């Protein structure tokens, strides 16, 4: 068992609100309690100073970072992504595939399965997200329609088998042939179904949600939008009791649309995602997303036709942007990036908030909102080199196996 550790911060964001000038007590990689006074008898007590301690961020929709892509089907790539994410406060993520050759997709899911139980030296791999294959050409976005397939039960079962249970989320367009039966089958097999890259009408979207779909893929992007006589997929996702993914990067959604979402959807329905591709953390240039070339200029990724192609966003920046655009409280934005994704994945009993008994998945933010430290299961996955209060935390560093 690891020694008990008490961390003091000027602000600790809990499910109940913000605890000011309090101590967070950790024991054996778990949260023991929040205390207003310094605990007596704790093995190690560290005052982190004027920082905000929040639950570790969860990115449920990310394709890659720093030149690495989930579709590489390579453990090295997943480790690269995990370590990059930890630098941005992310403690858990879903490795997300993109439309490509069927066998390439199965291979990528197989590698995710292989890596699921590796001790993390960065963000923890929570499973896989299949974004691709079963979409509409009308709203294909950066997905190559040459590889689109008709969904059926056998294909759903093959994806689940290849992932050996690691697959958590399946995205599809509910209006295409075979989609509704496949949706029901996927839900029965324990998957969360997300609606996206779809030309579904308002009524078709509502029917898919009634059939068991749980969420919308990057709301407004890759779907039929709002019209005053046909509210479309976006309108149904806004009005129905369901989860929605939101890319708050300044390119995918106008600030007024972020305000609209914040007014119509509660913090326990909105999930901030990055949808980051392999160009995240890299310079301008040409990169590959699935089977398509993507040009990145000033942090914005676009296809040759000019359409958006994923992003280079990080969740810590998404937090800052949605607060700035909408004026929502810090704790609401934090829930959108931690507790709500955890509830969506049905792991909120174990992570996603600062509460007794949960994993010590934590992120330390300074007054500018920059990440100073990231703890995964009570172990330090990343420390900012200039974080003065971070030196004592280094003794709690996570193991760092070779990147290869």
mmCIF file of C-alpha atoms in Angstrom, residues 67-391:
data_model
loop_
_atom_site.group_PDB
_atom_site.id
_atom_site.type_symbol
_atom_site.label_atom_id
_atom_site.label_comp_id
_atom_site.label_asym_id
_atom_site.label_seq_id
_atom_site.Cartn_x
_atom_site.Cartn_y
_atom_site.Cartn_z
ATOM 1 C CA UNK A 67 2.139 12.306 -34.873
ATOM 2 C CA UNK A 68 0.519 9.182 -33.422
ATOM 3 C CA UNK A 69 -2.851 7.816 -34.565
ATOM 4 C CA UNK A 70 -5.114 5.118 -33.164
ATOM 5 C CA UNK A 71 -5.336 3.725 -36.703
ATOM 6 C CA UNK A 72 -1.593 3.016 -36.614
ATOM 7 C CA UNK A 73 -2.606 -0.154 -34.752
ATOM 8 C CA UNK A 74 0.622 0.180 -32.790
ATOM 9 C CA UNK A 75 1.166 0.140 -28.998
ATOM 10 C CA UNK A 76 3.805 2.862 -29.394
ATOM 11 C CA UNK A 77 1.178 5.213 -30.829
ATOM 12 C CA UNK A 78 -1.250 4.613 -27.981
ATOM 13 C CA UNK A 79 1.496 5.265 -25.421
ATOM 14 C CA UNK A 80 2.437 8.480 -27.228
ATOM 15 C CA UNK A 81 -1.185 9.659 -27.164
ATOM 16 C CA UNK A 82 -1.566 8.745 -23.481
ATOM 17 C CA UNK A 83 1.552 10.649 -22.438
ATOM 18 C CA UNK A 84 0.609 13.683 -24.503
ATOM 19 C CA UNK A 85 -2.864 13.756 -22.968
ATOM 20 C CA UNK A 86 -1.501 13.673 -19.418
ATOM 21 C CA UNK A 87 0.321 16.948 -20.121
ATOM 22 C CA UNK A 88 -3.102 18.484 -20.707
ATOM 23 C CA UNK A 89 -4.817 17.168 -17.590
ATOM 24 C CA UNK A 90 -6.471 14.135 -19.187
ATOM 25 C CA UNK A 91 -6.471 11.029 -17.006
ATOM 26 C CA UNK A 92 -8.634 8.745 -19.185
ATOM 27 C CA UNK A 93 -9.511 8.440 -22.873
ATOM 28 C CA UNK A 94 -11.230 6.344 -25.528
ATOM 29 C CA UNK A 95 -8.993 5.501 -28.492
ATOM 30 C CA UNK A 96 -11.151 6.490 -31.460
ATOM 31 C CA UNK A 97 -11.001 4.889 -34.891
ATOM 32 C CA UNK A 98 -11.883 6.597 -38.166
ATOM 33 C CA UNK A 99 -13.343 5.259 -41.410
ATOM 34 C CA UNK A 100 -10.809 3.018 -43.150
ATOM 35 C CA UNK A 101 -10.410 -0.471 -44.567
ATOM 36 C CA UNK A 102 -12.423 -3.011 -42.543
ATOM 37 C CA UNK A 103 -9.423 -5.163 -41.630
ATOM 38 C CA UNK A 104 -7.400 -2.109 -40.653
ATOM 39 C CA UNK A 105 -10.206 -1.131 -38.284
ATOM 40 C CA UNK A 106 -10.268 -4.596 -36.716
ATOM 41 C CA UNK A 107 -6.502 -4.491 -36.263
ATOM 42 C CA UNK A 108 -6.678 -1.111 -34.506
ATOM 43 C CA UNK A 109 -9.362 -2.396 -32.131
ATOM 44 C CA UNK A 110 -7.232 -5.451 -31.419
ATOM 45 C CA UNK A 111 -4.293 -3.319 -30.336
ATOM 46 C CA UNK A 112 -6.561 -1.287 -28.039
ATOM 47 C CA UNK A 113 -7.635 -4.580 -26.468
ATOM 48 C CA UNK A 114 -3.989 -5.574 -26.000
ATOM 49 C CA UNK A 115 -3.223 -2.291 -24.230
ATOM 50 C CA UNK A 116 -6.261 -2.059 -21.962
ATOM 51 C CA UNK A 117 -4.563 -3.505 -18.889
ATOM 52 C CA UNK A 118 -1.117 -1.972 -19.296
ATOM 53 C CA UNK A 119 -0.095 0.109 -16.292
ATOM 54 C CA UNK A 120 -0.422 3.671 -17.607
ATOM 55 C CA UNK A 121 2.486 6.082 -17.649
ATOM 56 C CA UNK A 122 0.127 8.758 -18.968
ATOM 57 C CA UNK A 123 -3.650 8.965 -19.308
ATOM 58 C CA UNK A 124 -5.445 5.655 -18.733
ATOM 59 C CA UNK A 125 -6.841 3.866 -21.791
ATOM 60 C CA UNK A 126 -10.545 3.366 -21.048
ATOM 61 C CA UNK A 127 -11.477 1.540 -24.258
ATOM 62 C CA UNK A 128 -12.267 2.150 -27.896
ATOM 63 C CA UNK A 129 -14.742 4.314 -29.808
ATOM 64 C CA UNK A 130 -15.665 3.322 -33.362
ATOM 65 C CA UNK A 131 -16.297 6.478 -35.363
ATOM 66 C CA UNK A 132 -16.545 5.392 -38.961
ATOM 67 C CA UNK A 133 -17.847 2.840 -41.454
ATOM 68 C CA UNK A 134 -21.602 3.273 -40.928
ATOM 69 C CA UNK A 135 -22.199 6.868 -42.036
ATOM 70 C CA UNK A 136 -24.120 8.951 -44.566
ATOM 71 C CA UNK A 137 -22.306 10.325 -47.608
ATOM 72 C CA UNK A 138 -24.256 13.567 -47.240
ATOM 73 C CA UNK A 139 -22.471 14.454 -43.998
ATOM 74 C CA UNK A 140 -19.320 12.381 -44.383
ATOM 75 C CA UNK A 141 -16.955 15.133 -43.198
ATOM 76 C CA UNK A 142 -13.373 13.846 -43.203
ATOM 77 C CA UNK A 143 -14.482 10.213 -43.587
ATOM 78 C CA UNK A 144 -13.742 8.567 -46.936
ATOM 79 C CA UNK A 145 -17.073 7.204 -48.268
ATOM 80 C CA UNK A 146 -15.234 4.563 -50.325
ATOM 81 C CA UNK A 147 -14.938 2.591 -47.098
ATOM 82 C CA UNK A 148 -18.516 3.049 -45.844
ATOM 83 C CA UNK A 149 -20.367 -0.185 -45.107
ATOM 84 C CA UNK A 150 -23.939 -1.247 -44.484
ATOM 85 C CA UNK A 151 -24.288 -1.975 -40.766
ATOM 86 C CA UNK A 152 -25.573 -5.380 -39.725
ATOM 87 C CA UNK A 153 -25.457 -7.635 -36.686
ATOM 88 C CA UNK A 154 -22.526 -9.692 -37.933
ATOM 89 C CA UNK A 155 -20.381 -6.597 -38.433
ATOM 90 C CA UNK A 156 -21.291 -5.257 -34.987
ATOM 91 C CA UNK A 157 -20.360 -8.619 -33.467
ATOM 92 C CA UNK A 158 -17.075 -8.654 -35.396
ATOM 93 C CA UNK A 159 -16.119 -5.218 -34.027
ATOM 94 C CA UNK A 160 -16.906 -6.336 -30.486
ATOM 95 C CA UNK A 161 -14.960 -9.568 -30.947
ATOM 96 C CA UNK A 162 -11.906 -7.796 -32.368
ATOM 97 C CA UNK A 163 -11.867 -5.416 -29.412
ATOM 98 C CA UNK A 164 -12.342 -8.257 -26.884
ATOM 99 C CA UNK A 165 -14.736 -6.071 -24.918
ATOM 100 C CA UNK A 166 -12.704 -2.869 -25.230
ATOM 101 C CA UNK A 167 -15.206 -1.254 -27.618
ATOM 102 C CA UNK A 168 -17.443 1.093 -25.613
ATOM 103 C CA UNK A 169 -19.037 3.430 -28.191
ATOM 104 C CA UNK A 170 -20.278 2.859 -31.739
ATOM 105 C CA UNK A 171 -21.201 5.796 -33.979
ATOM 106 C CA UNK A 172 -23.624 5.446 -36.887
ATOM 107 C CA UNK A 173 -26.123 7.290 -39.062
ATOM 108 C CA UNK A 174 -29.550 5.951 -38.059
ATOM 109 C CA UNK A 175 -31.250 6.601 -41.422
ATOM 110 C CA UNK A 176 -29.056 4.307 -43.537
ATOM 111 C CA UNK A 177 -30.162 0.810 -44.478
ATOM 112 C CA UNK A 178 -29.794 -1.644 -41.608
ATOM 113 C CA UNK A 179 -28.878 0.983 -39.046
ATOM 114 C CA UNK A 180 -31.871 0.744 -36.707
ATOM 115 C CA UNK A 181 -31.651 -3.029 -36.310
ATOM 116 C CA UNK A 182 -27.882 -2.732 -35.815
ATOM 117 C CA UNK A 183 -28.428 0.014 -33.254
ATOM 118 C CA UNK A 184 -30.741 -2.169 -31.179
ATOM 119 C CA UNK A 185 -28.328 -5.086 -31.451
ATOM 120 C CA UNK A 186 -25.356 -2.947 -30.404
ATOM 121 C CA UNK A 187 -27.239 -1.649 -27.366
ATOM 122 C CA UNK A 188 -28.226 -5.205 -26.434
ATOM 123 C CA UNK A 189 -24.532 -6.150 -26.626
ATOM 124 C CA UNK A 190 -23.676 -3.408 -24.152
ATOM 125 C CA UNK A 191 -22.425 -0.647 -26.458
ATOM 126 C CA UNK A 192 -23.246 3.030 -26.236
ATOM 127 C CA UNK A 193 -24.525 4.164 -29.632
ATOM 128 C CA UNK A 194 -23.784 7.706 -30.800
ATOM 129 C CA UNK A 195 -25.600 9.340 -33.735
ATOM 130 C CA UNK A 196 -23.406 11.211 -36.172
ATOM 131 C CA UNK A 197 -22.272 11.926 -39.724
ATOM 132 C CA UNK A 198 -25.946 11.643 -40.497
ATOM 133 C CA UNK A 199 -28.685 13.239 -42.565
ATOM 134 C CA UNK A 200 -31.332 11.941 -40.154
ATOM 135 C CA UNK A 201 -34.421 14.074 -39.731
ATOM 136 C CA UNK A 202 -35.787 15.252 -36.396
ATOM 137 C CA UNK A 203 -38.212 12.319 -36.260
ATOM 138 C CA UNK A 204 -35.609 9.757 -37.337
ATOM 139 C CA UNK A 205 -33.238 10.984 -34.650
ATOM 140 C CA UNK A 206 -35.928 10.811 -31.971
ATOM 141 C CA UNK A 207 -36.775 7.270 -33.072
ATOM 142 C CA UNK A 208 -33.094 6.269 -32.803
ATOM 143 C CA UNK A 209 -32.877 7.725 -29.303
ATOM 144 C CA UNK A 210 -36.043 5.889 -28.323
ATOM 145 C CA UNK A 211 -34.477 2.686 -29.677
ATOM 146 C CA UNK A 212 -31.501 3.041 -27.342
ATOM 147 C CA UNK A 213 -29.020 5.520 -28.835
ATOM 148 C CA UNK A 214 -27.376 7.552 -26.074
ATOM 149 C CA UNK A 215 -25.659 10.538 -27.616
ATOM 150 C CA UNK A 216 -24.835 12.743 -30.555
ATOM 151 C CA UNK A 217 -21.397 12.838 -32.184
ATOM 152 C CA UNK A 218 -19.859 16.360 -32.067
ATOM 153 C CA UNK A 219 -23.177 18.239 -32.000
ATOM 154 C CA UNK A 220 -23.980 20.327 -35.124
ATOM 155 C CA UNK A 221 -20.930 19.015 -36.997
ATOM 156 C CA UNK A 222 -21.535 16.161 -39.416
ATOM 157 C CA UNK A 223 -25.320 16.175 -39.136
ATOM 158 C CA UNK A 224 -28.469 17.819 -40.465
ATOM 159 C CA UNK A 225 -28.740 21.182 -38.734
ATOM 160 C CA UNK A 226 -31.566 23.331 -37.453
ATOM 161 C CA UNK A 227 -34.281 24.622 -39.773
ATOM 162 C CA UNK A 228 -37.479 26.259 -38.581
ATOM 163 C CA UNK A 229 -39.646 23.631 -40.316
ATOM 164 C CA UNK A 230 -37.286 20.662 -39.915
ATOM 165 C CA UNK A 231 -35.240 20.798 -36.683
ATOM 166 C CA UNK A 232 -33.080 17.969 -37.958
ATOM 167 C CA UNK A 233 -30.723 15.753 -36.006
ATOM 168 C CA UNK A 234 -29.208 18.730 -34.183
ATOM 169 C CA UNK A 235 -32.637 19.914 -33.056
ATOM 170 C CA UNK A 236 -33.611 16.497 -31.714
ATOM 171 C CA UNK A 237 -30.345 16.111 -29.820
ATOM 172 C CA UNK A 238 -30.838 19.537 -28.260
ATOM 173 C CA UNK A 239 -34.409 18.857 -27.207
ATOM 174 C CA UNK A 240 -34.237 15.223 -26.084
ATOM 175 C CA UNK A 241 -32.825 13.865 -22.834
ATOM 176 C CA UNK A 242 -29.513 12.573 -24.162
ATOM 177 C CA UNK A 243 -25.788 13.215 -24.083
ATOM 178 C CA UNK A 244 -24.075 15.385 -26.690
ATOM 179 C CA UNK A 245 -20.410 15.790 -27.626
ATOM 180 C CA UNK A 246 -19.164 19.352 -28.060
ATOM 181 C CA UNK A 247 -15.936 20.558 -29.717
ATOM 182 C CA UNK A 248 -15.186 23.945 -28.132
ATOM 183 C CA UNK A 249 -12.168 24.891 -30.220
ATOM 184 C CA UNK A 250 -13.344 28.139 -31.793
ATOM 185 C CA UNK A 251 -13.579 26.588 -35.264
ATOM 186 C CA UNK A 252 -16.286 23.927 -35.053
ATOM 187 C CA UNK A 253 -18.897 26.006 -33.224
ATOM 188 C CA UNK A 254 -19.636 29.734 -33.088
ATOM 189 C CA UNK A 255 -19.702 31.175 -29.540
ATOM 190 C CA UNK A 256 -23.446 31.830 -29.923
ATOM 191 C CA UNK A 257 -23.993 28.126 -30.635
ATOM 192 C CA UNK A 258 -22.034 27.229 -27.501
ATOM 193 C CA UNK A 259 -24.343 29.587 -25.618
ATOM 194 C CA UNK A 260 -27.375 27.905 -27.193
ATOM 195 C CA UNK A 261 -26.119 24.481 -26.142
ATOM 196 C CA UNK A 262 -25.419 25.684 -22.593
ATOM 197 C CA UNK A 263 -28.963 27.038 -22.292
ATOM 198 C CA UNK A 264 -30.709 23.942 -23.653
ATOM 199 C CA UNK A 265 -28.496 21.170 -22.271
ATOM 200 C CA UNK A 266 -27.441 20.769 -18.656
ATOM 201 C CA UNK A 267 -23.867 20.131 -17.577
ATOM 202 C CA UNK A 268 -24.737 16.474 -16.972
ATOM 203 C CA UNK A 269 -25.641 16.079 -20.671
ATOM 204 C CA UNK A 270 -22.728 17.890 -22.365
ATOM 205 C CA UNK A 271 -19.398 16.120 -22.917
ATOM 206 C CA UNK A 272 -16.439 18.211 -24.001
ATOM 207 C CA UNK A 273 -14.342 16.275 -26.518
ATOM 208 C CA UNK A 274 -11.194 17.091 -28.451
ATOM 209 C CA UNK A 275 -11.766 15.044 -31.642
ATOM 210 C CA UNK A 276 -8.007 15.604 -31.898
ATOM 211 C CA UNK A 277 -6.105 14.021 -34.777
ATOM 212 C CA UNK A 278 -2.419 13.126 -35.036
ATOM 213 C CA UNK A 279 -1.507 16.756 -35.799
ATOM 214 C CA UNK A 280 -2.305 17.808 -32.230
ATOM 215 C CA UNK A 281 0.833 19.273 -30.678
ATOM 216 C CA UNK A 282 2.552 19.359 -34.084
ATOM 217 C CA UNK A 283 3.497 22.214 -36.467
ATOM 218 C CA UNK A 284 1.564 23.279 -39.564
ATOM 219 C CA UNK A 285 1.733 20.744 -42.357
ATOM 220 C CA UNK A 286 -0.009 17.878 -44.105
ATOM 221 C CA UNK A 287 -1.132 14.897 -42.053
ATOM 222 C CA UNK A 288 -3.182 11.754 -42.536
ATOM 223 C CA UNK A 289 -6.591 11.118 -40.956
ATOM 224 C CA UNK A 290 -7.795 7.647 -41.812
ATOM 225 C CA UNK A 291 -7.655 7.455 -45.599
ATOM 226 C CA UNK A 292 -7.542 11.206 -46.234
ATOM 227 C CA UNK A 293 -4.836 13.868 -46.357
ATOM 228 C CA UNK A 294 -5.473 16.796 -44.038
ATOM 229 C CA UNK A 295 -3.803 20.214 -44.065
ATOM 230 C CA UNK A 296 -3.225 21.942 -40.728
ATOM 231 C CA UNK A 297 -2.833 25.707 -40.663
ATOM 232 C CA UNK A 298 -2.825 27.759 -37.457
ATOM 233 C CA UNK A 299 -4.113 24.783 -35.505
ATOM 234 C CA UNK A 300 -7.143 24.144 -37.759
ATOM 235 C CA UNK A 301 -7.279 20.863 -39.716
ATOM 236 C CA UNK A 302 -9.090 20.795 -43.060
ATOM 237 C CA UNK A 303 -9.589 18.401 -45.952
ATOM 238 C CA UNK A 304 -8.623 19.338 -49.499
ATOM 239 C CA UNK A 305 -12.249 20.400 -50.022
ATOM 240 C CA UNK A 306 -12.000 22.821 -47.110
ATOM 241 C CA UNK A 307 -14.070 20.874 -44.577
ATOM 242 C CA UNK A 308 -13.006 20.540 -40.960
ATOM 243 C CA UNK A 309 -11.126 17.307 -40.234
ATOM 244 C CA UNK A 310 -10.996 16.638 -36.540
ATOM 245 C CA UNK A 311 -9.057 19.170 -34.490
ATOM 246 C CA UNK A 312 -5.820 19.870 -32.655
ATOM 247 C CA UNK A 313 -7.738 20.764 -29.491
ATOM 248 C CA UNK A 314 -6.986 19.699 -25.922
ATOM 249 C CA UNK A 315 -9.637 19.379 -23.223
ATOM 250 C CA UNK A 316 -7.963 21.884 -20.903
ATOM 251 C CA UNK A 317 -8.297 24.513 -23.657
ATOM 252 C CA UNK A 318 -11.898 23.431 -24.296
ATOM 253 C CA UNK A 319 -12.651 24.099 -20.613
ATOM 254 C CA UNK A 320 -11.342 27.632 -20.847
ATOM 255 C CA UNK A 321 -13.111 28.328 -24.125
ATOM 256 C CA UNK A 322 -16.567 27.168 -23.086
ATOM 257 C CA UNK A 323 -16.366 29.194 -19.867
ATOM 258 C CA UNK A 324 -15.310 32.263 -21.837
ATOM 259 C CA UNK A 325 -18.019 31.801 -24.485
ATOM 260 C CA UNK A 326 -20.943 30.975 -22.224
ATOM 261 C CA UNK A 327 -20.167 32.330 -18.768
ATOM 262 C CA UNK A 328 -20.971 29.023 -17.096
ATOM 263 C CA UNK A 329 -19.398 28.323 -13.712
ATOM 264 C CA UNK A 330 -16.053 26.537 -13.512
ATOM 265 C CA UNK A 331 -17.592 23.535 -11.777
ATOM 266 C CA UNK A 332 -20.165 23.123 -14.568
ATOM 267 C CA UNK A 333 -17.464 23.134 -17.228
ATOM 268 C CA UNK A 334 -15.393 20.683 -15.195
ATOM 269 C CA UNK A 335 -18.350 18.301 -14.963
ATOM 270 C CA UNK A 336 -18.674 18.450 -18.773
ATOM 271 C CA UNK A 337 -15.091 17.222 -19.055
ATOM 272 C CA UNK A 338 -15.023 14.684 -16.233
ATOM 273 C CA UNK A 339 -18.148 13.526 -14.424
ATOM 274 C CA UNK A 340 -20.492 13.616 -17.431
ATOM 275 C CA UNK A 341 -18.187 11.516 -19.664
ATOM 276 C CA UNK A 342 -17.734 9.119 -16.734
ATOM 277 C CA UNK A 343 -21.502 8.778 -16.352
ATOM 278 C CA UNK A 344 -21.862 8.251 -20.093
ATOM 279 C CA UNK A 345 -19.323 5.415 -19.920
ATOM 280 C CA UNK A 346 -20.962 4.098 -16.736
ATOM 281 C CA UNK A 347 -17.736 4.364 -14.722
ATOM 282 C CA UNK A 348 -18.757 7.288 -12.511
ATOM 283 C CA UNK A 349 -18.728 5.043 -9.458
ATOM 284 C CA UNK A 350 -14.952 4.814 -9.911
ATOM 285 C CA UNK A 351 -13.807 8.109 -11.436
ATOM 286 C CA UNK A 352 -14.962 11.442 -12.859
ATOM 287 C CA UNK A 353 -15.255 13.500 -9.682
ATOM 288 C CA UNK A 354 -13.549 14.231 -6.396
ATOM 289 C CA UNK A 355 -15.493 12.077 -3.966
ATOM 290 C CA UNK A 356 -14.581 9.538 -1.256
ATOM 291 C CA UNK A 357 -13.752 6.085 -2.598
ATOM 292 C CA UNK A 358 -13.070 7.144 -6.178
ATOM 293 C CA UNK A 359 -9.758 6.818 -7.958
ATOM 294 C CA UNK A 360 -7.344 9.663 -7.314
ATOM 295 C CA UNK A 361 -7.498 10.869 -10.932
ATOM 296 C CA UNK A 362 -6.711 14.553 -10.513
ATOM 297 C CA UNK A 363 -5.620 17.652 -12.414
ATOM 298 C CA UNK A 364 -3.969 20.727 -10.936
ATOM 299 C CA UNK A 365 -4.712 24.068 -12.652
ATOM 300 C CA UNK A 366 -3.048 27.401 -11.973
ATOM 301 C CA UNK A 367 -4.923 30.704 -11.902
ATOM 302 C CA UNK A 368 -4.549 31.031 -15.697
ATOM 303 C CA UNK A 369 -6.180 27.625 -16.231
ATOM 304 C CA UNK A 370 -2.931 25.958 -17.285
ATOM 305 C CA UNK A 371 -2.222 22.383 -16.183
ATOM 306 C CA UNK A 372 0.505 22.161 -13.549
ATOM 307 C CA UNK A 373 0.223 18.477 -12.638
ATOM 308 C CA UNK A 374 -1.778 15.362 -13.510
ATOM 309 C CA UNK A 375 -2.280 12.398 -11.190
ATOM 310 C CA UNK A 376 -3.608 9.051 -12.413
ATOM 311 C CA UNK A 377 -4.626 6.707 -9.621
ATOM 312 C CA UNK A 378 -2.694 8.848 -7.155
ATOM 313 C CA UNK A 379 0.521 8.658 -9.166
ATOM 314 C CA UNK A 380 2.004 11.685 -10.879
ATOM 315 C CA UNK A 381 1.674 11.179 -14.639
ATOM 316 C CA UNK A 382 2.931 14.672 -15.493
ATOM 317 C CA UNK A 383 4.442 17.674 -13.740
ATOM 318 C CA UNK A 384 5.078 21.090 -15.245
ATOM 319 C CA UNK A 385 8.844 21.677 -15.024
ATOM 320 C CA UNK A 386 8.304 25.125 -13.492
ATOM 321 C CA UNK A 387 5.667 24.088 -10.942
ATOM 322 C CA UNK A 388 7.327 25.082 -7.687
ATOM 323 C CA UNK A 389 4.994 22.991 -5.541
ATOM 324 C CA UNK A 390 5.470 20.003 -7.796
ATOM 325 C CA UNK A 391 8.892 18.824 -6.700
#
